[in-house]
Amino acid sequence: MTTTTIEPKPMTTDEPLILTETDGHVAIIRINRPKVLNALNPALMTMMAEQMEAYDRDDDIYVIVLAGSERAFAAGADIADMAEQSTISMYKRDQFATWERIKKIKKPIVAAVSGFALGGGCELMMHCDVIICSETAQIGQPEINLGVMPGAGGTQRLTRAVGKALAMDVILTGRFLSAQEALDHGLVSRVVPPEHFFTEAMQVAKEMAKKGPIALRLAKEGVLKAHEMSLSEGLEYERKLFYTLFATEDQKEGMRAFVEKRKPEFKGK
Ligand code: CAA
């Protein structure tokens, strides 16, 4: 496993804000602000978006794993950073433009979530595609306790994931969901014992990395469209993505390998 770090922007901290590694076709990004439970400030979010875009362009990377620490995936946007902001300054700095960049990442992102995933942390988790969660996870949108409300998609994505009744409960009371509740309501993909949350996320990512990378990307695109289109439009869209895959070498390889009773060797072509 190779390890590299991205140097922080000078004004923020001396610690690297994110740590990166690659393992075969899997890239790992770890949020690294342990003293503030991985609170997400604009410099960190910009660095994360830049790194994800770099992996999205890298033909050797098929899947991205996004992890926090065992204690916190991320306890939200950095409250100290926002405390003295005004409407105009928030509007001008347009911090959510960075989140739009993460939304546009085409390769699958697996979240490895343990401990707190709150506010922006929960919203970041919901930007990911497969969410592997430790039994210890505490998930919520507690912005209401700060006199504000979710701003990075919480009212929309949480509601689509768990339905109106539970989303209202979580967003209006600020209460945290347990990992099991989150699983029961379809917010996360799997729940595992705390010692396995990262290894399970890696296993899932490596399993996905055995598939054809173009098929992975288009399948992700198809599922995400289900949140944005009517059923008929979504079905049309899916069909076009499906037909597109018949232009790839990977489709020929995958189907021939099945017929010839051997394992496929996908090349991303
Ligand atoms: N921003 C900045 N600092 C934070 C932080 C955050 N979101 N969350 C935790 N920290 C800091 C604490 O200030 C504390 O720093 P000090 O040691 O310097 O005092 C350190 O992390 C450890 O936190 P606690 O001592 O509070 O740890 P705890 O175990 O007692 O409590 C917690 C943990 C329940 C997560 C609590 O820290 C907490 O409530 N954090 C804030 C959660 C929150 O409100 N998140 C939403 C932020 S707003 C947002 O995200 C907007 C959006 O939609 C984009």
CSV table of C-alpha atoms and ligand atoms in Angstrom, one decimal:
chain,number,residue,atom,x,y,z
A,1,MET,CA,0.0,0.0,0.0
A,2,THR,CA,1.5,3.4,-1.0
A,3,THR,CA,1.0,6.4,1.3
A,4,THR,CA,1.0,10.0,0.3
A,5,THR,CA,-0.3,13.1,2.0
A,6,ILE,CA,-1.6,16.4,0.6
A,7,GLU,CA,0.0,19.4,2.2
A,8,PRO,CA,-2.4,21.7,4.0
A,9,LYS,CA,-3.0,25.3,2.9
A,10,PRO,CA,-0.8,27.4,5.3
A,11,MET,CA,-3.6,29.4,6.9
A,12,THR,CA,-5.4,26.5,8.4
A,13,THR,CA,-3.3,24.0,10.3
A,14,ASP,CA,0.1,22.3,10.3
A,15,GLU,CA,-1.5,18.8,10.0
A,16,PRO,CA,-2.5,17.5,6.6
A,17,LEU,CA,-6.2,17.9,6.4
A,18,ILE,CA,-6.6,14.7,4.5
A,19,LEU,CA,-4.5,11.6,4.1
A,20,THR,CA,-4.5,9.5,1.0
A,21,GLU,CA,-3.4,6.0,0.0
A,22,THR,CA,-3.9,3.7,-2.9
A,23,ASP,CA,-4.4,-0.1,-2.7
A,24,GLY,CA,-4.6,-1.6,-6.2
A,25,HIS,CA,-7.5,0.1,-8.0
A,26,VAL,CA,-8.9,1.5,-4.7
A,27,ALA,CA,-8.0,5.0,-3.5
A,28,ILE,CA,-8.5,5.9,0.2
A,29,ILE,CA,-9.1,9.4,1.5
A,30,ARG,CA,-9.1,9.9,5.3
A,31,ILE,CA,-10.3,13.0,6.9
A,32,ASN,CA,-7.7,14.2,9.3
A,33,ARG,CA,-8.7,16.8,11.9
A,34,PRO,CA,-8.9,14.6,15.0
A,35,LYS,CA,-8.8,17.4,17.5
A,36,VAL,CA,-12.1,18.8,16.3
A,37,LEU,CA,-13.7,15.4,15.5
A,38,ASN,CA,-13.0,15.9,11.7
A,39,ALA,CA,-15.0,19.1,11.5
A,40,LEU,CA,-15.2,20.1,7.8
A,41,ASN,CA,-13.8,23.5,7.1
A,42,PRO,CA,-13.6,25.1,3.6
A,43,ALA,CA,-9.9,24.3,3.1
A,44,LEU,CA,-10.5,20.6,3.9
A,45,MET,CA,-13.5,20.4,1.6
A,46,THR,CA,-11.6,22.0,-1.3
A,47,MET,CA,-8.7,19.6,-0.8
A,48,MET,CA,-11.1,16.7,-0.7
A,49,ALA,CA,-12.9,17.7,-3.9
A,50,GLU,CA,-9.5,18.3,-5.7
A,51,GLN,CA,-8.3,14.9,-4.6
A,52,MET,CA,-11.5,13.1,-5.6
A,53,GLU,CA,-11.4,14.8,-9.0
A,54,ALA,CA,-7.8,13.7,-9.4
A,55,TYR,CA,-8.8,10.1,-8.7
A,56,ASP,CA,-11.8,10.4,-11.0
A,57,ARG,CA,-9.4,11.3,-13.8
A,58,ASP,CA,-6.9,8.5,-12.9
A,59,ASP,CA,-7.6,5.4,-15.1
A,60,ASP,CA,-5.9,3.1,-12.5
A,61,ILE,CA,-8.4,4.0,-9.8
A,62,TYR,CA,-11.9,2.4,-10.0
A,63,VAL,CA,-13.3,3.1,-6.5
A,64,ILE,CA,-12.8,5.7,-3.8
A,65,VAL,CA,-13.1,4.9,-0.1
A,66,LEU,CA,-13.8,7.9,2.2
A,67,ALA,CA,-13.1,7.4,5.9
A,68,GLY,CA,-12.9,9.3,9.1
A,69,SER,CA,-11.5,8.0,12.4
A,70,GLU,CA,-13.0,5.5,14.7
A,71,ARG,CA,-14.3,8.3,16.9
A,72,ALA,CA,-15.7,10.5,14.2
A,73,PHE,CA,-16.4,10.3,10.5
A,74,ALA,CA,-17.1,14.0,10.7
A,75,ALA,CA,-18.9,16.0,13.4
A,76,GLY,CA,-20.2,18.5,10.9
A,77,ALA,CA,-19.1,21.8,9.3
A,78,ASP,CA,-16.6,23.7,11.4
A,79,ILE,CA,-18.8,25.7,13.8
A,80,ALA,CA,-15.9,28.0,14.9
A,81,ASP,CA,-15.3,28.8,11.3
A,82,MET,CA,-18.9,29.8,10.7
A,83,ALA,CA,-19.8,31.4,14.0
A,84,GLU,CA,-19.2,35.0,12.9
A,85,GLN,CA,-20.2,34.8,9.3
A,86,SER,CA,-23.0,36.9,7.8
A,87,THR,CA,-25.5,36.1,5.1
A,88,ILE,CA,-23.4,38.1,2.7
A,89,SER,CA,-20.1,36.5,3.6
A,90,MET,CA,-21.6,33.1,3.4
A,91,TYR,CA,-23.2,33.9,0.1
A,92,LYS,CA,-19.9,35.2,-1.3
A,93,ARG,CA,-17.7,32.4,-0.2
A,94,ASP,CA,-20.2,29.9,-1.7
A,95,GLN,CA,-18.9,27.0,0.2
A,96,PHE,CA,-21.4,24.6,-1.2
A,97,ALA,CA,-19.9,24.9,-4.7
A,98,THR,CA,-17.2,22.5,-3.4
A,99,TRP,CA,-19.9,20.0,-2.4
A,100,GLU,CA,-21.3,20.2,-6.0
A,101,ARG,CA,-17.9,19.0,-7.2
A,102,ILE,CA,-18.1,16.0,-4.9
A,103,LYS,CA,-21.6,15.3,-6.1
A,104,LYS,CA,-20.2,15.2,-9.7
A,105,ILE,CA,-17.6,12.4,-9.0
A,106,LYS,CA,-18.4,9.6,-11.4
A,107,LYS,CA,-16.6,6.7,-9.7
A,108,PRO,CA,-18.2,4.9,-6.8
A,109,ILE,CA,-17.4,6.3,-3.3
A,110,VAL,CA,-17.6,3.9,-0.4
A,111,ALA,CA,-18.0,5.6,3.0
A,112,ALA,CA,-16.3,4.0,6.1
A,113,VAL,CA,-18.3,5.6,8.9
A,114,SER,CA,-17.6,5.2,12.6
A,115,GLY,CA,-18.5,7.4,15.6
A,116,PHE,CA,-20.1,10.8,14.8
A,117,ALA,CA,-21.5,11.6,11.3
A,118,LEU,CA,-23.3,14.8,12.1
A,119,GLY,CA,-24.5,17.8,10.2
A,120,GLY,CA,-22.1,18.3,7.2
A,121,GLY,CA,-20.7,14.9,8.2
A,122,CYS,CA,-24.0,13.2,7.7
A,123,GLU,CA,-24.4,15.2,4.4
A,124,LEU,CA,-21.0,14.1,3.3
A,125,MET,CA,-21.8,10.5,4.1
A,126,MET,CA,-25.0,10.8,2.0
A,127,HIS,CA,-22.9,12.0,-1.0
A,128,CYS,CA,-21.2,8.6,-0.9
A,129,ASP,CA,-22.7,5.6,-2.8
A,130,VAL,CA,-22.2,2.6,-0.4
A,131,ILE,CA,-22.1,3.4,3.3
A,132,ILE,CA,-20.4,0.9,5.6
A,133,CYS,CA,-21.1,1.8,9.2
A,134,SER,CA,-19.7,0.8,12.6
A,135,GLU,CA,-22.2,-0.2,15.3
A,136,THR,CA,-21.0,2.8,17.2
A,137,ALA,CA,-22.0,5.3,14.6
A,138,GLN,CA,-24.2,8.2,15.7
A,139,ILE,CA,-25.8,9.9,12.7
A,140,GLY,CA,-27.8,13.2,12.7
A,141,GLN,CA,-28.5,16.7,11.5
A,142,PRO,CA,-28.2,18.7,14.8
A,143,GLU,CA,-27.9,22.1,13.1
A,144,ILE,CA,-31.2,23.1,14.7
A,145,ASN,CA,-29.4,23.2,18.1
A,146,LEU,CA,-27.2,26.0,16.6
A,147,GLY,CA,-30.0,28.1,15.4
A,148,VAL,CA,-29.6,27.0,11.8
A,149,MET,CA,-30.6,24.1,9.6
A,150,PRO,CA,-28.8,21.7,7.2
A,151,GLY,CA,-27.3,23.4,4.3
A,152,ALA,CA,-25.4,20.8,2.3
A,153,GLY,CA,-28.4,18.7,1.3
A,154,GLY,CA,-29.6,17.3,4.6
A,155,THR,CA,-33.3,18.2,4.2
A,156,GLN,CA,-33.3,16.7,0.7
A,157,ARG,CA,-31.1,13.6,0.8
A,158,LEU,CA,-32.1,12.5,4.3
A,159,THR,CA,-35.8,12.8,3.4
A,160,ARG,CA,-35.3,10.9,0.2
A,161,ALA,CA,-33.4,8.2,2.1
A,162,VAL,CA,-35.6,7.7,5.2
A,163,GLY,CA,-38.9,9.4,4.4
A,164,LYS,CA,-40.6,12.6,5.7
A,165,ALA,CA,-41.6,11.4,9.1
A,166,LEU,CA,-38.1,10.3,10.3
A,167,ALA,CA,-36.3,13.1,8.5
A,168,MET,CA,-38.6,15.7,10.3
A,169,ASP,CA,-37.9,13.9,13.6
A,170,VAL,CA,-34.1,14.0,13.1
A,171,ILE,CA,-33.8,17.5,11.6
A,172,LEU,CA,-36.3,19.3,13.9
A,173,THR,CA,-35.2,17.6,17.2
A,174,GLY,CA,-31.5,17.3,16.4
A,175,ARG,CA,-31.5,13.7,17.8
A,176,PHE,CA,-28.9,11.2,16.6
A,177,LEU,CA,-29.8,7.9,14.9
A,178,SER,CA,-28.0,4.8,15.9
A,179,ALA,CA,-26.3,2.7,13.2
A,180,GLN,CA,-29.1,0.1,13.5
A,181,GLU,CA,-31.9,2.7,13.1
A,182,ALA,CA,-30.0,4.1,10.1
A,183,LEU,CA,-29.8,0.6,8.6
A,184,ASP,CA,-33.4,-0.2,9.3
A,185,HIS,CA,-34.5,3.0,7.4
A,186,GLY,CA,-32.2,2.5,4.4
A,187,LEU,CA,-29.8,5.3,5.2
A,188,VAL,CA,-26.7,3.1,5.3
A,189,SER,CA,-25.8,0.0,3.4
A,190,ARG,CA,-24.2,-2.3,6.1
A,191,VAL,CA,-23.5,-2.2,9.8
A,192,VAL,CA,-20.5,-4.0,11.2
A,193,PRO,CA,-18.7,-4.3,14.6
A,194,PRO,CA,-16.5,-1.2,15.2
A,195,GLU,CA,-13.2,-3.1,14.6
A,196,HIS,CA,-14.3,-4.0,11.1
A,197,PHE,CA,-15.8,-0.8,9.7
A,198,PHE,CA,-12.7,0.1,7.7
A,199,THR,CA,-11.7,-3.4,6.6
A,200,GLU,CA,-15.3,-4.1,5.5
A,201,ALA,CA,-15.4,-0.9,3.5
A,202,MET,CA,-12.1,-1.9,1.8
A,203,GLN,CA,-13.4,-5.4,1.1
A,204,VAL,CA,-16.5,-3.9,-0.5
A,205,ALA,CA,-14.4,-1.4,-2.5
A,206,LYS,CA,-12.0,-4.2,-3.7
A,207,GLU,CA,-15.0,-6.4,-4.7
A,208,MET,CA,-16.3,-3.5,-6.8
A,209,ALA,CA,-12.9,-2.9,-8.2
A,210,LYS,CA,-13.0,-6.4,-9.8
A,211,LYS,CA,-15.9,-5.2,-12.0
A,212,GLY,CA,-15.7,-3.2,-15.2
A,213,PRO,CA,-14.9,0.4,-14.3
A,214,ILE,CA,-17.1,1.9,-17.0
A,215,ALA,CA,-20.1,-0.3,-16.0
A,216,LEU,CA,-19.5,0.8,-12.3
A,217,ARG,CA,-19.6,4.5,-13.3
A,218,LEU,CA,-22.7,4.2,-15.5
A,219,ALA,CA,-24.5,2.1,-12.9
A,220,LYS,CA,-23.8,4.7,-10.3
A,221,GLU,CA,-25.1,7.4,-12.7
A,222,GLY,CA,-28.3,5.4,-13.2
A,223,VAL,CA,-29.1,4.9,-9.5
A,224,LEU,CA,-28.5,8.6,-8.8
A,225,LYS,CA,-30.9,9.6,-11.5
A,226,ALA,CA,-33.6,7.7,-9.6
A,227,HIS,CA,-33.7,10.7,-7.2
A,228,GLU,CA,-34.0,13.2,-9.9
A,229,MET,CA,-36.3,11.9,-12.6
A,230,SER,CA,-39.8,10.5,-13.0
A,231,LEU,CA,-40.0,6.7,-13.3
A,232,SER,CA,-40.5,6.9,-17.1
A,233,GLU,CA,-37.6,9.3,-17.6
A,234,GLY,CA,-35.4,7.2,-15.4
A,235,LEU,CA,-36.2,4.0,-17.3
A,236,GLU,CA,-35.4,5.7,-20.6
A,237,TYR,CA,-32.2,7.0,-19.1
A,238,GLU,CA,-31.2,3.6,-17.7
A,239,ARG,CA,-31.8,2.0,-21.1
A,240,LYS,CA,-29.5,4.4,-22.8
A,241,LEU,CA,-26.8,3.8,-20.3
A,242,PHE,CA,-27.3,0.0,-20.7
A,243,TYR,CA,-27.0,0.2,-24.5
A,244,THR,CA,-23.9,2.4,-24.2
A,245,LEU,CA,-22.1,-0.4,-22.4
A,246,PHE,CA,-22.5,-2.6,-25.4
A,247,ALA,CA,-19.9,-0.3,-27.1
A,248,THR,CA,-17.2,-1.4,-24.5
A,249,GLU,CA,-14.7,-4.2,-24.7
A,250,ASP,CA,-15.6,-5.0,-21.1
A,251,GLN,CA,-19.1,-6.0,-22.1
A,252,LYS,CA,-17.6,-8.5,-24.7
A,253,GLU,CA,-15.1,-9.7,-22.1
A,254,GLY,CA,-17.7,-10.1,-19.3
A,255,MET,CA,-20.2,-12.0,-21.4
A,256,ARG,CA,-17.6,-14.1,-23.3
A,257,ALA,CA,-16.0,-15.1,-20.0
A,258,PHE,CA,-19.3,-16.2,-18.6
A,259,VAL,CA,-20.0,-18.3,-21.7
A,260,GLU,CA,-16.4,-19.8,-21.6
A,261,LYS,CA,-16.8,-20.5,-17.8
A,262,ARG,CA,-13.7,-18.3,-16.8
A,263,LYS,CA,-13.2,-15.2,-14.8
A,264,PRO,CA,-13.5,-11.9,-16.8
A,265,GLU,CA,-10.5,-9.6,-17.1
A,266,PHE,CA,-12.0,-6.1,-17.3
A,267,LYS,CA,-9.8,-3.3,-18.7
A,268,GLY,CA,-12.0,-0.2,-18.5
A,269,LYS,CA,-12.2,0.0,-22.3
B,1,CAA,N1,-17.0,22.2,14.5
B,1,CAA,C1,-15.9,22.7,15.2
B,1,CAA,N2,-15.4,22.0,16.3
B,1,CAA,C2,-16.1,20.9,16.6
B,1,CAA,C3,-17.2,20.4,16.0
B,1,CAA,C4,-17.7,21.1,14.9
B,1,CAA,N3,-18.7,20.7,14.1
B,1,CAA,N4,-17.6,19.2,16.6
B,1,CAA,C5,-16.7,19.0,17.6
B,1,CAA,N5,-15.8,20.0,17.7
B,1,CAA,C6,-14.7,20.2,18.6
B,1,CAA,C7,-15.1,20.6,20.0
B,1,CAA,O1,-15.3,22.0,20.0
B,1,CAA,C8,-14.0,20.1,20.8
B,1,CAA,O2,-12.9,21.0,20.7
B,1,CAA,P1,-12.1,21.4,22.1
B,1,CAA,O3,-11.5,20.1,22.5
B,1,CAA,O4,-11.1,22.5,21.6
B,1,CAA,O5,-13.1,21.9,23.1
B,1,CAA,C9,-13.6,18.8,20.2
B,1,CAA,O6,-14.1,18.9,18.9
B,1,CAA,C10,-14.2,17.6,20.8
B,1,CAA,O7,-15.6,17.8,20.9
B,1,CAA,P2,-16.4,17.6,22.3
B,1,CAA,O8,-15.5,18.0,23.5
B,1,CAA,O9,-17.7,18.4,22.2
B,1,CAA,O10,-16.6,16.1,22.3
B,1,CAA,P3,-17.9,15.3,22.9
B,1,CAA,O11,-17.6,13.9,22.8
B,1,CAA,O12,-18.2,15.8,24.3
B,1,CAA,O13,-19.1,15.6,22.0
B,1,CAA,C11,-20.2,15.9,19.8
B,1,CAA,C12,-19.1,15.2,20.7
B,1,CAA,C13,-21.6,15.5,20.3
B,1,CAA,C14,-20.1,15.5,18.4
B,1,CAA,C15,-20.1,17.4,20.0
B,1,CAA,O14,-18.7,17.8,19.7
B,1,CAA,C16,-21.0,18.2,19.1
B,1,CAA,O15,-22.2,18.4,19.3
B,1,CAA,N6,-20.4,18.7,18.0
B,1,CAA,C17,-21.1,19.6,17.0
B,1,CAA,C18,-22.1,18.7,16.1
B,1,CAA,C19,-22.8,19.7,15.2
B,1,CAA,O16,-23.6,20.5,15.7
B,1,CAA,N7,-22.6,19.5,13.9
B,1,CAA,C20,-23.3,20.3,12.9
B,1,CAA,C21,-22.4,21.5,12.5
B,1,CAA,S1,-23.2,22.7,11.4
B,1,CAA,C22,-23.2,22.0,9.9
B,1,CAA,O17,-22.7,20.9,9.7
B,1,CAA,C23,-23.9,22.8,8.8
B,1,CAA,C24,-24.1,22.2,7.5
B,1,CAA,O18,-25.1,21.6,7.2
B,1,CAA,C25,-23.0,22.2,6.4
